[in-house]
PDB file of N, CA and C in Angstrom:
ATOM      1  N   UNK A   1    -106.632 115.242 102.955  1.00  0.00           N
ATOM      2  CA  UNK A   1    -106.783 113.861 103.349  1.00  0.00           C
ATOM      3  C   UNK A   1    -107.447 113.853 104.723  1.00  0.00           C
ATOM      4  N   UNK A   2    -108.275 112.872 104.951  1.00  0.00           N
ATOM      5  CA  UNK A   2    -108.941 112.794 106.255  1.00  0.00           C
ATOM      6  C   UNK A   2    -107.905 112.440 107.325  1.00  0.00           C
ATOM      7  N   UNK A   3    -108.119 112.957 108.535  1.00  0.00           N
ATOM      8  CA  UNK A   3    -107.177 112.624 109.613  1.00  0.00           C
ATOM      9  C   UNK A   3    -107.074 111.119 109.857  1.00  0.00           C
ATOM     10  N   UNK A   4    -108.170 110.418 109.713  1.00  0.00           N
ATOM     11  CA  UNK A   4    -108.162 108.975 109.944  1.00  0.00           C
ATOM     12  C   UNK A   4    -107.239 108.265 108.952  1.00  0.00           C
ATOM     13  N   UNK A   5    -107.343 108.664 107.689  1.00  0.00           N
ATOM     14  CA  UNK A   5    -106.498 108.044 106.656  1.00  0.00           C
ATOM     15  C   UNK A   5    -105.030 108.381 106.897  1.00  0.00           C
ATOM     16  N   UNK A   6    -104.760 109.635 107.258  1.00  0.00           N
ATOM     17  CA  UNK A   6    -103.389 110.059 107.508  1.00  0.00           C
ATOM     18  C   UNK A   6    -102.782 109.262 108.667  1.00  0.00           C
ATOM     19  N   UNK A   7    -103.545 109.115 109.753  1.00  0.00           N
ATOM     20  CA  UNK A   7    -103.067 108.355 110.907  1.00  0.00           C
ATOM     21  C   UNK A   7    -102.806 106.911 110.507  1.00  0.00           C
ATOM     22  N   UNK A   8    -103.725 106.319 109.760  1.00  0.00           N
ATOM     23  CA  UNK A   8    -103.556 104.928 109.332  1.00  0.00           C
ATOM     24  C   UNK A   8    -102.292 104.773 108.491  1.00  0.00           C
ATOM     25  N   UNK A   9    -102.085 105.681 107.534  1.00  0.00           N
ATOM     26  CA  UNK A   9    -100.899 105.596 106.667  1.00  0.00           C
ATOM     27  C   UNK A   9     -99.612 105.745 107.482  1.00  0.00           C
ATOM     28  N   UNK A  10     -99.570 106.741 108.357  1.00  0.00           N
ATOM     29  CA  UNK A  10     -98.367 106.972 109.166  1.00  0.00           C
ATOM     30  C   UNK A  10     -98.085 105.777 110.071  1.00  0.00           C
ATOM     31  N   UNK A  11     -99.128 105.227 110.670  1.00  0.00           N
ATOM     32  CA  UNK A  11     -98.942 104.080 111.554  1.00  0.00           C
ATOM     33  C   UNK A  11     -98.506 102.836 110.789  1.00  0.00           C
ATOM     34  N   UNK A  12     -98.949 102.684 109.539  1.00  0.00           N
ATOM     35  CA  UNK A  12     -98.499 101.552 108.723  1.00  0.00           C
ATOM     36  C   UNK A  12     -96.998 101.649 108.464  1.00  0.00           C
ATOM     37  N   UNK A  13     -96.519 102.855 108.217  1.00  0.00           N
ATOM     38  CA  UNK A  13     -95.083 103.054 108.006  1.00  0.00           C
ATOM     39  C   UNK A  13     -94.329 102.681 109.279  1.00  0.00           C
ATOM     40  N   UNK A  14     -94.824 103.140 110.418  1.00  0.00           N
ATOM     41  CA  UNK A  14     -94.175 102.825 111.696  1.00  0.00           C
ATOM     42  C   UNK A  14     -94.167 101.319 111.956  1.00  0.00           C
ATOM     43  N   UNK A  15     -95.265 100.664 111.666  1.00  0.00           N
ATOM     44  CA  UNK A  15     -95.349  99.218 111.875  1.00  0.00           C
ATOM     45  C   UNK A  15     -94.305  98.495 111.040  1.00  0.00           C
ATOM     46  N   UNK A  16     -94.126  98.916 109.796  1.00  0.00           N
ATOM     47  CA  UNK A  16     -93.112  98.291 108.947  1.00  0.00           C
ATOM     48  C   UNK A  16     -91.721  98.462 109.554  1.00  0.00           C
ATOM     49  N   UNK A  17     -91.369  99.681 109.936  1.00  0.00           N
ATOM     50  CA  UNK A  17     -90.020  99.920 110.425  1.00  0.00           C
ATOM     51  C   UNK A  17     -89.777  99.331 111.813  1.00  0.00           C
ATOM     52  N   UNK A  18     -90.819  99.022 112.566  1.00  0.00           N
ATOM     53  CA  UNK A  18     -90.643  98.326 113.842  1.00  0.00           C
ATOM     54  C   UNK A  18     -90.079  96.930 113.622  1.00  0.00           C
ATOM     55  N   UNK A  19     -90.336  96.353 112.473  1.00  0.00           N
ATOM     56  CA  UNK A  19     -89.874  94.991 112.197  1.00  0.00           C
ATOM     57  C   UNK A  19     -88.424  94.959 111.721  1.00  0.00           C
ATOM     58  N   UNK A  20     -87.838  96.103 111.447  1.00  0.00           N
ATOM     59  CA  UNK A  20     -86.479  96.175 110.943  1.00  0.00           C
ATOM     60  C   UNK A  20     -85.485  96.208 112.105  1.00  0.00           C
ATOM     61  N   UNK A  21     -84.273  95.712 111.871  1.00  0.00           N
ATOM     62  CA  UNK A  21     -83.260  95.764 112.934  1.00  0.00           C
ATOM     63  C   UNK A  21     -82.832  97.204 113.229  1.00  0.00           C
ATOM     64  N   UNK A  22     -82.242  97.400 114.372  1.00  0.00           N
ATOM     65  CA  UNK A  22     -81.730  98.687 114.853  1.00  0.00           C
ATOM     66  C   UNK A  22     -82.810  99.452 115.597  1.00  0.00           C
ATOM     67  N   UNK A  23     -82.381 100.522 116.242  1.00  0.00           N
ATOM     68  CA  UNK A  23     -83.299 101.342 117.035  1.00  0.00           C
ATOM     69  C   UNK A  23     -83.579 102.676 116.375  1.00  0.00           C
ATOM     70  N   UNK A  24     -83.377 102.776 115.088  1.00  0.00           N
ATOM     71  CA  UNK A  24     -83.559 104.059 114.425  1.00  0.00           C
ATOM     72  C   UNK A  24     -84.875 104.141 113.652  1.00  0.00           C
ATOM     73  N   UNK A  25     -85.905 103.472 114.154  1.00  0.00           N
ATOM     74  CA  UNK A  25     -87.205 103.480 113.476  1.00  0.00           C
ATOM     75  C   UNK A  25     -87.739 104.893 113.279  1.00  0.00           C
ATOM     76  N   UNK A  26     -87.682 105.788 114.275  1.00  0.00           N
ATOM     77  CA  UNK A  26     -88.189 107.141 114.029  1.00  0.00           C
ATOM     78  C   UNK A  26     -87.477 107.850 112.872  1.00  0.00           C
ATOM     79  N   UNK A  27     -86.162 107.681 112.777  1.00  0.00           N
ATOM     80  CA  UNK A  27     -85.421 108.304 111.681  1.00  0.00           C
ATOM     81  C   UNK A  27     -85.827 107.719 110.338  1.00  0.00           C
ATOM     82  N   UNK A  28     -86.064 106.415 110.307  1.00  0.00           N
ATOM     83  CA  UNK A  28     -86.483 105.781 109.053  1.00  0.00           C
ATOM     84  C   UNK A  28     -87.898 106.192 108.668  1.00  0.00           C
ATOM     85  N   UNK A  29     -88.774 106.315 109.648  1.00  0.00           N
ATOM     86  CA  UNK A  29     -90.135 106.790 109.370  1.00  0.00           C
ATOM     87  C   UNK A  29     -90.073 108.217 108.834  1.00  0.00           C
ATOM     88  N   UNK A  30     -89.284 109.064 109.472  1.00  0.00           N
ATOM     89  CA  UNK A  30     -89.147 110.453 109.023  1.00  0.00           C
ATOM     90  C   UNK A  30     -88.606 110.510 107.596  1.00  0.00           C
ATOM     91  N   UNK A  31     -87.610 109.702 107.298  1.00  0.00           N
ATOM     92  CA  UNK A  31     -87.034 109.693 105.947  1.00  0.00           C
ATOM     93  C   UNK A  31     -88.071 109.252 104.924  1.00  0.00           C
ATOM     94  N   UNK A  32     -88.852 108.244 105.263  1.00  0.00           N
ATOM     95  CA  UNK A  32     -89.891 107.767 104.343  1.00  0.00           C
ATOM     96  C   UNK A  32     -90.924 108.868 104.090  1.00  0.00           C
ATOM     97  N   UNK A  33     -91.353 109.525 105.145  1.00  0.00           N
ATOM     98  CA  UNK A  33     -92.351 110.588 104.995  1.00  0.00           C
ATOM     99  C   UNK A  33     -91.777 111.737 104.171  1.00  0.00           C
ATOM    100  N   UNK A  34     -90.524 112.102 104.422  1.00  0.00           N
ATOM    101  CA  UNK A  34     -89.899 113.179 103.635  1.00  0.00           C
ATOM    102  C   UNK A  34     -89.780 112.805 102.171  1.00  0.00           C
ATOM    103  N   UNK A  35     -89.486 111.543 101.896  1.00  0.00           N
ATOM    104  CA  UNK A  35     -89.283 111.100 100.516  1.00  0.00           C
ATOM    105  C   UNK A  35     -90.582 110.914  99.735  1.00  0.00           C
ATOM    106  N   UNK A  36     -91.635 110.473 100.408  1.00  0.00           N
ATOM    107  CA  UNK A  36     -92.824 110.045  99.677  1.00  0.00           C
ATOM    108  C   UNK A  36     -94.088 110.854  99.938  1.00  0.00           C
ATOM    109  N   UNK A  37     -94.130 111.647 100.973  1.00  0.00           N
ATOM    110  CA  UNK A  37     -95.325 112.445 101.234  1.00  0.00           C
ATOM    111  C   UNK A  37     -95.101 113.848 100.682  1.00  0.00           C
ATOM    112  N   UNK A  38     -96.128 114.394 100.064  1.00  0.00           N
ATOM    113  CA  UNK A  38     -96.018 115.755  99.540  1.00  0.00           C
ATOM    114  C   UNK A  38     -96.029 116.749 100.706  1.00  0.00           C
ATOM    115  N   UNK A  39     -95.554 117.977 100.470  1.00  0.00           N
ATOM    116  CA  UNK A  39     -95.453 118.958 101.553  1.00  0.00           C
ATOM    117  C   UNK A  39     -96.767 119.205 102.299  1.00  0.00           C
ATOM    118  N   UNK A  40     -97.885 119.213 101.602  1.00  0.00           N
ATOM    119  CA  UNK A  40     -99.167 119.445 102.290  1.00  0.00           C
ATOM    120  C   UNK A  40     -99.476 118.324 103.270  1.00  0.00           C
ATOM    121  N   UNK A  41     -99.139 117.099 102.904  1.00  0.00           N
ATOM    122  CA  UNK A  41     -99.382 115.961 103.793  1.00  0.00           C
ATOM    123  C   UNK A  41     -98.481 116.044 105.021  1.00  0.00           C
ATOM    124  N   UNK A  42     -97.221 116.403 104.809  1.00  0.00           N
ATOM    125  CA  UNK A  42     -96.291 116.546 105.939  1.00  0.00           C
ATOM    126  C   UNK A  42     -96.759 117.652 106.883  1.00  0.00           C
ATOM    127  N   UNK A  43     -97.227 118.747 106.319  1.00  0.00           N
ATOM    128  CA  UNK A  43     -97.723 119.856 107.124  1.00  0.00           C
ATOM    129  C   UNK A  43     -98.957 119.441 107.916  1.00  0.00           C
ATOM    130  N   UNK A  44     -99.844 118.703 107.286  1.00  0.00           N
ATOM    131  CA  UNK A  44    -101.043 118.231 107.968  1.00  0.00           C
ATOM    132  C   UNK A  44    -100.662 117.304 109.125  1.00  0.00           C
ATOM    133  N   UNK A  45     -99.690 116.445 108.912  1.00  0.00           N
ATOM    134  CA  UNK A  45     -99.249 115.529 109.963  1.00  0.00           C
ATOM    135  C   UNK A  45     -98.662 116.302 111.140  1.00  0.00           C
ATOM    136  N   UNK A  46     -97.818 117.295 110.854  1.00  0.00           N
ATOM    137  CA  UNK A  46     -97.240 118.105 111.930  1.00  0.00           C
ATOM    138  C   UNK A  46     -98.331 118.827 112.723  1.00  0.00           C
ATOM    139  N   UNK A  47     -99.278 119.428 112.010  1.00  0.00           N
ATOM    140  CA  UNK A  47    -100.374 120.144 112.673  1.00  0.00           C
ATOM    141  C   UNK A  47    -101.203 119.200 113.531  1.00  0.00           C
ATOM    142  N   UNK A  48    -101.462 118.014 113.001  1.00  0.00           N
ATOM    143  CA  UNK A  48    -102.249 117.033 113.743  1.00  0.00           C
ATOM    144  C   UNK A  48    -101.521 116.628 115.022  1.00  0.00           C
ATOM    145  N   UNK A  49    -100.225 116.430 114.931  1.00  0.00           N
ATOM    146  CA  UNK A  49     -99.435 116.051 116.108  1.00  0.00           C
ATOM    147  C   UNK A  49     -99.429 117.174 117.143  1.00  0.00           C
ATOM    148  N   UNK A  50     -99.379 118.415 116.686  1.00  0.00           N
ATOM    149  CA  UNK A  50     -99.375 119.555 117.601  1.00  0.00           C
ATOM    150  C   UNK A  50    -100.678 119.672 118.379  1.00  0.00           C
ATOM    151  N   UNK A  51    -101.760 119.139 117.830  1.00  0.00           N
ATOM    152  CA  UNK A  51    -103.054 119.194 118.520  1.00  0.00           C
ATOM    153  C   UNK A  51    -103.324 117.922 119.312  1.00  0.00           C
ATOM    154  N   UNK A  52    -102.296 117.145 119.566  1.00  0.00           N
ATOM    155  CA  UNK A  52    -102.435 115.954 120.396  1.00  0.00           C
ATOM    156  C   UNK A  52    -102.053 114.663 119.699  1.00  0.00           C
ATOM    157  N   UNK A  53    -102.254 114.582 118.386  1.00  0.00           N
ATOM    158  CA  UNK A  53    -101.843 113.406 117.629  1.00  0.00           C
ATOM    159  C   UNK A  53    -102.574 112.134 118.008  1.00  0.00           C
ATOM    160  N   UNK A  54    -103.859 112.248 118.312  1.00  0.00           N
ATOM    161  CA  UNK A  54    -104.640 111.082 118.736  1.00  0.00           C
ATOM    162  C   UNK A  54    -104.507 109.936 117.742  1.00  0.00           C
ATOM    163  N   UNK A  55    -104.131 108.772 118.260  1.00  0.00           N
ATOM    164  CA  UNK A  55    -104.046 107.571 117.446  1.00  0.00           C
ATOM    165  C   UNK A  55    -102.710 107.335 116.774  1.00  0.00           C
ATOM    166  N   UNK A  56    -101.822 108.327 116.792  1.00  0.00           N
ATOM    167  CA  UNK A  56    -100.518 108.145 116.151  1.00  0.00           C
ATOM    168  C   UNK A  56     -99.618 107.261 117.004  1.00  0.00           C
ATOM    169  N   UNK A  57     -98.933 106.357 116.345  1.00  0.00           N
ATOM    170  CA  UNK A  57     -97.959 105.485 116.999  1.00  0.00           C
ATOM    171  C   UNK A  57     -96.850 106.351 117.614  1.00  0.00           C
ATOM    172  N   UNK A  58     -96.280 105.891 118.718  1.00  0.00           N
ATOM    173  CA  UNK A  58     -95.193 106.635 119.386  1.00  0.00           C
ATOM    174  C   UNK A  58     -94.023 106.864 118.444  1.00  0.00           C
ATOM    175  N   UNK A  59     -93.742 105.919 117.588  1.00  0.00           N
ATOM    176  CA  UNK A  59     -92.634 106.086 116.642  1.00  0.00           C
ATOM    177  C   UNK A  59     -92.915 107.228 115.674  1.00  0.00           C
ATOM    178  N   UNK A  60     -94.156 107.351 115.236  1.00  0.00           N
ATOM    179  CA  UNK A  60     -94.520 108.461 114.352  1.00  0.00           C
ATOM    180  C   UNK A  60     -94.345 109.782 115.099  1.00  0.00           C
ATOM    181  N   UNK A  61     -94.795 109.832 116.336  1.00  0.00           N
ATOM    182  CA  UNK A  61     -94.649 111.074 117.120  1.00  0.00           C
ATOM    183  C   UNK A  61     -93.186 111.451 117.294  1.00  0.00           C
ATOM    184  N   UNK A  62     -92.311 110.451 117.472  1.00  0.00           N
ATOM    185  CA  UNK A  62     -90.874 110.723 117.582  1.00  0.00           C
ATOM    186  C   UNK A  62     -90.275 111.130 116.252  1.00  0.00           C
ATOM    187  N   UNK A  63     -90.874 110.683 115.156  1.00  0.00           N
ATOM    188  CA  UNK A  63     -90.359 110.983 113.825  1.00  0.00           C
ATOM    189  C   UNK A  63     -90.714 112.392 113.358  1.00  0.00           C
ATOM    190  N   UNK A  64     -91.833 112.912 113.806  1.00  0.00           N
ATOM    191  CA  UNK A  64     -92.329 114.181 113.284  1.00  0.00           C
ATOM    192  C   UNK A  64     -91.317 115.334 113.403  1.00  0.00           C
ATOM    193  N   UNK A  65     -90.619 115.496 114.525  1.00  0.00           N
ATOM    194  CA  UNK A  65     -89.620 116.579 114.572  1.00  0.00           C
ATOM    195  C   UNK A  65     -88.487 116.406 113.555  1.00  0.00           C
ATOM    196  N   UNK A  66     -88.291 115.201 113.065  1.00  0.00           N
ATOM    197  CA  UNK A  66     -87.226 114.921 112.107  1.00  0.00           C
ATOM    198  C   UNK A  66     -87.660 115.163 110.659  1.00  0.00           C
ATOM    199  N   UNK A  67     -88.953 115.343 110.477  1.00  0.00           N
ATOM    200  CA  UNK A  67     -89.489 115.509 109.104  1.00  0.00           C
ATOM    201  C   UNK A  67     -89.214 116.917 108.651  1.00  0.00           C
TER     202      UNK A  67
END
């Protein structure tokens, strides 16, 4: 998957969970990614974050260690 598409998808998940009550958005984003993204996508996201994670929402960056 292109990095642009991956960033857009991850940020859309974060945007959704920002609208939910509570402060556990990173945990909810991580759970969603674990449940619905295949292992290659999760690995690509982790690698992308390790190289700076340009464009990723802060909530996604906080979620990645939980994935």
